[in-house]
Short mmCIF file of C-alpha atoms in Angstrom, two decimals:
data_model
loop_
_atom_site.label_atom_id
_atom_site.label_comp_id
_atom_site.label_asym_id
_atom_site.label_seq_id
_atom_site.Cartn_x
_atom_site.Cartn_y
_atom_site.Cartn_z
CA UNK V 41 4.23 -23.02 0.60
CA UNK V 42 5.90 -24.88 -2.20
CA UNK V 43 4.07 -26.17 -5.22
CA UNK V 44 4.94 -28.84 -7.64
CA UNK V 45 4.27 -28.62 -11.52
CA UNK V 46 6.05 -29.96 -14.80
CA UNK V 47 8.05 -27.64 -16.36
CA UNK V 48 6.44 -27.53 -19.53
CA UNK V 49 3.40 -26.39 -18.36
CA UNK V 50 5.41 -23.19 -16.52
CA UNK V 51 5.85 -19.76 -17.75
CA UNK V 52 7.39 -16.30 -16.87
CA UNK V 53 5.60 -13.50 -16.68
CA UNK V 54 6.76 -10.12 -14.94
CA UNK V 55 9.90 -11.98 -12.62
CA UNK V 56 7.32 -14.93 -11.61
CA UNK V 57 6.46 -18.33 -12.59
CA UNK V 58 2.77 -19.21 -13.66
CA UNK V 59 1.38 -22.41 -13.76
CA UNK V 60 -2.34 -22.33 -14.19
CA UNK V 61 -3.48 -19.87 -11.81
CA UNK V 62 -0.30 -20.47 -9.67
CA UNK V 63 2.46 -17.87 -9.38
CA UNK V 64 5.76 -17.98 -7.89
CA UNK V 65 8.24 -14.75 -7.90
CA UNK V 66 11.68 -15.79 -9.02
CA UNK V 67 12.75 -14.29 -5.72
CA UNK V 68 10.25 -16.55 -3.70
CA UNK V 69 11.72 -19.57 -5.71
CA UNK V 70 15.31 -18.62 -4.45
CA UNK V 71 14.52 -18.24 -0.90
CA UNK V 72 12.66 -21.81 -0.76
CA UNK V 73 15.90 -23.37 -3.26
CA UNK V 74 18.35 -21.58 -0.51
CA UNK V 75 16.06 -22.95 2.80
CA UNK V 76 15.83 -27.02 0.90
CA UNK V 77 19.51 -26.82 0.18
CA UNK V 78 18.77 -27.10 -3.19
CA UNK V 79 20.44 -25.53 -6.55
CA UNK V 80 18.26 -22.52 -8.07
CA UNK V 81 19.34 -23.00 -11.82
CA UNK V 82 17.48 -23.24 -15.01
CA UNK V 83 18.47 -23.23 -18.69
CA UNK V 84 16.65 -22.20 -21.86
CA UNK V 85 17.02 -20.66 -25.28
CA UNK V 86 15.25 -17.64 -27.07
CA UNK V 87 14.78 -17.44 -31.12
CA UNK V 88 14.69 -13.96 -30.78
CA UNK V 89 12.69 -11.38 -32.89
CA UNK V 90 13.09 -10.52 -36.80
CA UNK V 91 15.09 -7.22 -36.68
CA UNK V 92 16.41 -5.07 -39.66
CA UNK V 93 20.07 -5.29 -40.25
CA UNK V 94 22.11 -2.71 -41.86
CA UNK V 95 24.97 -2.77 -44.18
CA UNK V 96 28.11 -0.42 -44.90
CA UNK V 97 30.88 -0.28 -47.10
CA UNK V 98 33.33 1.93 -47.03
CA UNK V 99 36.46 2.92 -49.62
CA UNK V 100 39.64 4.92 -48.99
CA UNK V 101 42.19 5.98 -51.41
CA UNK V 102 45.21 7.58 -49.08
CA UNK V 103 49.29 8.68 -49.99
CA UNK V 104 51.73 6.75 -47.19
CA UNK V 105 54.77 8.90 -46.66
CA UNK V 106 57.42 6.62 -46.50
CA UNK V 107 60.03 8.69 -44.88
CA UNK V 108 58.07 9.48 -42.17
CA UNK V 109 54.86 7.00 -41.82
CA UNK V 110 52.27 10.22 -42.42
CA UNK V 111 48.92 9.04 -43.76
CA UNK V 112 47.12 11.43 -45.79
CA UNK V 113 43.51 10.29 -46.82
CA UNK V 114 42.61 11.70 -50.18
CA UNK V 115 38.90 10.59 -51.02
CA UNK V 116 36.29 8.29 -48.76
CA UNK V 117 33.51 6.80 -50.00
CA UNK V 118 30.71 5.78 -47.87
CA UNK V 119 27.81 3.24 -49.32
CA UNK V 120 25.15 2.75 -46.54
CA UNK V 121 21.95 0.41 -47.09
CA UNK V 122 19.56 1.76 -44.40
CA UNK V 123 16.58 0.64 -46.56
CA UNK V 124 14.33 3.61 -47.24
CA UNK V 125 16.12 6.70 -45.98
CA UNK V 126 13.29 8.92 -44.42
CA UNK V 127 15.20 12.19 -43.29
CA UNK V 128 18.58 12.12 -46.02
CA UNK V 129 20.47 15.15 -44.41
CA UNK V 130 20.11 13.52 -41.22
CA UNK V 131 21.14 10.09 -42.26
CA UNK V 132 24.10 11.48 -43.97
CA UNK V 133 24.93 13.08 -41.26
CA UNK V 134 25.36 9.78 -39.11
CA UNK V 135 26.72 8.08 -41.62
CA UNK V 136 29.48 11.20 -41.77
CA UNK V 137 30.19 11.25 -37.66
CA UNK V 138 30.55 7.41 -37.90
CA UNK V 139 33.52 7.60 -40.42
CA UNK V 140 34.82 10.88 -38.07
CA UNK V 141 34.62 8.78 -34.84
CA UNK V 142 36.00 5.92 -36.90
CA UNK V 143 39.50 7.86 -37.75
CA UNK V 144 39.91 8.81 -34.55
CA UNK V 145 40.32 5.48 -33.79
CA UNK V 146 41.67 3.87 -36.83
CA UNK V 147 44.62 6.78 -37.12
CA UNK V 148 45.17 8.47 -33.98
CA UNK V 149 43.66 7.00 -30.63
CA UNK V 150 45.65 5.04 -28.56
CA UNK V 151 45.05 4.25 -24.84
CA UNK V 152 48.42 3.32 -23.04
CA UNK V 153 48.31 1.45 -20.01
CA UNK V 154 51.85 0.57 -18.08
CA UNK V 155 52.79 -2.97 -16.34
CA UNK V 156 50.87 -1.95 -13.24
CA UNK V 157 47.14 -1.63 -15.39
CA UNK V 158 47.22 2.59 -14.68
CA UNK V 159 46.16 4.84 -17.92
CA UNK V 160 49.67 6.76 -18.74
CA UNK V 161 47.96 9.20 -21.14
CA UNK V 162 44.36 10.30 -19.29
CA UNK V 163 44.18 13.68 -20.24
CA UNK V 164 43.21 14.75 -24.15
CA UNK V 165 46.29 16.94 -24.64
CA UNK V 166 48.05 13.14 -24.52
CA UNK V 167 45.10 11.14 -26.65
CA UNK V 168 44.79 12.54 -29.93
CA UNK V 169 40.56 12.90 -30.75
CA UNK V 170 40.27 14.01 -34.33
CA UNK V 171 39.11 17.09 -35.19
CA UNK V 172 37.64 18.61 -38.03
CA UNK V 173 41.25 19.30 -39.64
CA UNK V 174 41.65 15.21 -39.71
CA UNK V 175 38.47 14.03 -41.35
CA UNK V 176 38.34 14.23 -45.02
CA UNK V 177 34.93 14.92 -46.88
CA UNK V 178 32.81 11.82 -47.35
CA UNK V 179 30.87 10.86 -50.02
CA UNK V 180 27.63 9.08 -49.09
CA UNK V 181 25.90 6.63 -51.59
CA UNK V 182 22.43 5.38 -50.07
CA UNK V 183 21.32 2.23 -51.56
CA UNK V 184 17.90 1.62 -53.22
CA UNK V 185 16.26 -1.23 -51.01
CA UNK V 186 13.43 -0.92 -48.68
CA UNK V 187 13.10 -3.19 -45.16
CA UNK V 188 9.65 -5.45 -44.90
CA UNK V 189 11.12 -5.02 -40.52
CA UNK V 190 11.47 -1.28 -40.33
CA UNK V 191 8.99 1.75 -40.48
CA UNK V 192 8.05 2.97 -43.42
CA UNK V 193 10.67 0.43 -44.70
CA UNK V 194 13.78 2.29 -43.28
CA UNK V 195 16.59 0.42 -41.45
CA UNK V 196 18.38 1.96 -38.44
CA UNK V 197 22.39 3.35 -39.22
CA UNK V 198 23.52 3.65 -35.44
CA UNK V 199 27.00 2.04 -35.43
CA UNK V 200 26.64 0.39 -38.60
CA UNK V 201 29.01 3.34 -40.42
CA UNK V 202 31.68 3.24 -38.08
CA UNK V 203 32.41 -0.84 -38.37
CA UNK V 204 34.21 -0.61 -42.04
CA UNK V 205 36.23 1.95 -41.09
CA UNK V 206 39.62 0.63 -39.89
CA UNK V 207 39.30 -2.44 -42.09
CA UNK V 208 39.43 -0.12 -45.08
CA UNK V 209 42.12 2.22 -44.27
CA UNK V 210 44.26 -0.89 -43.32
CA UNK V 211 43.53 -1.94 -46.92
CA UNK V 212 44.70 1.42 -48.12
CA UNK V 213 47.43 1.30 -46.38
CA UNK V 214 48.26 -2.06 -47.70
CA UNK V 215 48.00 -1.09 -51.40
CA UNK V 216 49.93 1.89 -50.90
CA UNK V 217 52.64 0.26 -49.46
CA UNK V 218 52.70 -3.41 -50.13
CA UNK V 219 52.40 -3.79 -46.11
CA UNK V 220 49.71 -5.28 -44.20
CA UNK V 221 49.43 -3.46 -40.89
CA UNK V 222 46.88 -5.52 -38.24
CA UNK V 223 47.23 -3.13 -35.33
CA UNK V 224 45.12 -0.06 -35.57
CA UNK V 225 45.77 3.17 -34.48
CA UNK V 226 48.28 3.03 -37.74
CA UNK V 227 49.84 6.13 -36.56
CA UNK V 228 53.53 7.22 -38.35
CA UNK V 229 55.62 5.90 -35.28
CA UNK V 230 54.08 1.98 -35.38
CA UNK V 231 53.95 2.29 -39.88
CA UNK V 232 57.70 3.99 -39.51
CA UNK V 233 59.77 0.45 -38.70
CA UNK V 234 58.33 -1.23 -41.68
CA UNK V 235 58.11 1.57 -44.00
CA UNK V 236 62.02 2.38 -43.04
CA UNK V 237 63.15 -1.74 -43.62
CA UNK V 238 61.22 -1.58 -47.03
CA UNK V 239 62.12 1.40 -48.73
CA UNK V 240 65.43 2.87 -46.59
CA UNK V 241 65.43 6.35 -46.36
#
């Protein structure tokens, strides 16, 4: 049986509609929408919830060869606000694996699909994953701030050291060569052409 209410005095609770001490499951309002003919569609809008937001910067000073397009990073510098840092080692640690994972894909990893949409390089021998070799030692500056969101004032890292990455190496890049590369992985065979018109051999 079908009940009528104004919307405003409806809510959700638990995939159902209450109005008073009427409840509807969503799935009982499809079935009558689908048996009247009628459209089952609604619209709405959420503020969301306070959350804690992180914040990263990251600096690289590298050497471009420009005979061959080589990058070679010589110092990166990691500055991480993650409000009160409860466990350091740890948090250094993520911040650390971020800027590893961050390489990989700023430098060296490179998906190539053909005309047809297939994956021409699926195995690892073909899709260069950094290893300890390619990532440089990273300094890690924690910034003195505390979060009025997180507990015991801390702020979560997750992703957050991975984002500056590529932007920063492309800068590095650029003020080593005078070249603004867009298209990350900036490995020596896509730097090469440009390096080669600029400076010759």
């Amino acid at each position: 049986s079908a009940w009528l209410c104004a919307a405003a005095s409806c809510t959700l609770d638990d995939e159902a509609v209450v109005s008073g001490v009427r409840r509807m499951s969503f799935a009982e309002m499809a079935k009558l929408a689908r048996e009247r003919g009628q459209p089952f569609a609604a619209s709405g809008n959420s503020e969301g919830t306070p959350r804690s937001v992180g914040f990263n910067v990251q600096g690289f000073r590298v050497a471009v060869n420009k005979g061959t397009g080589e990058i070679k990073i010589l110092r990166s510098v990691q500055a991480a606000d993650a409000g009160i840092v409860a466990n350091p080692m740890q948090c250094r640690g993520q911040v650390e694996g971020g800027v590893a994972q961050a390489i990989g894909a700023a430098l060296y990893e490179e998906m190539v699909i053909d005309a047809t949409g297939r994956v021409t390089n699926p195995k690892f021998r073909d899709y260069h994953l950094p290893s300890f070799a390619d990532v440089p030692r990273t300094e890690v500056f924690f910034a003195e701030t505390s979060d009025t969101i997180g507990p015991l004032g801390a702020k979560s890292m997750s992703e957050s050291p991975y984002n500056p990455v590529t932007a920063a190496l492309g800068n590095a890049i650029a003020d080593a060569t005078g070249i603004r590369f867009t298209a990350p992985p900036f490995k020596p065979d896509r730097l090469f052409p440009a390096l080669h018109e600029k400076f010759g051999n």
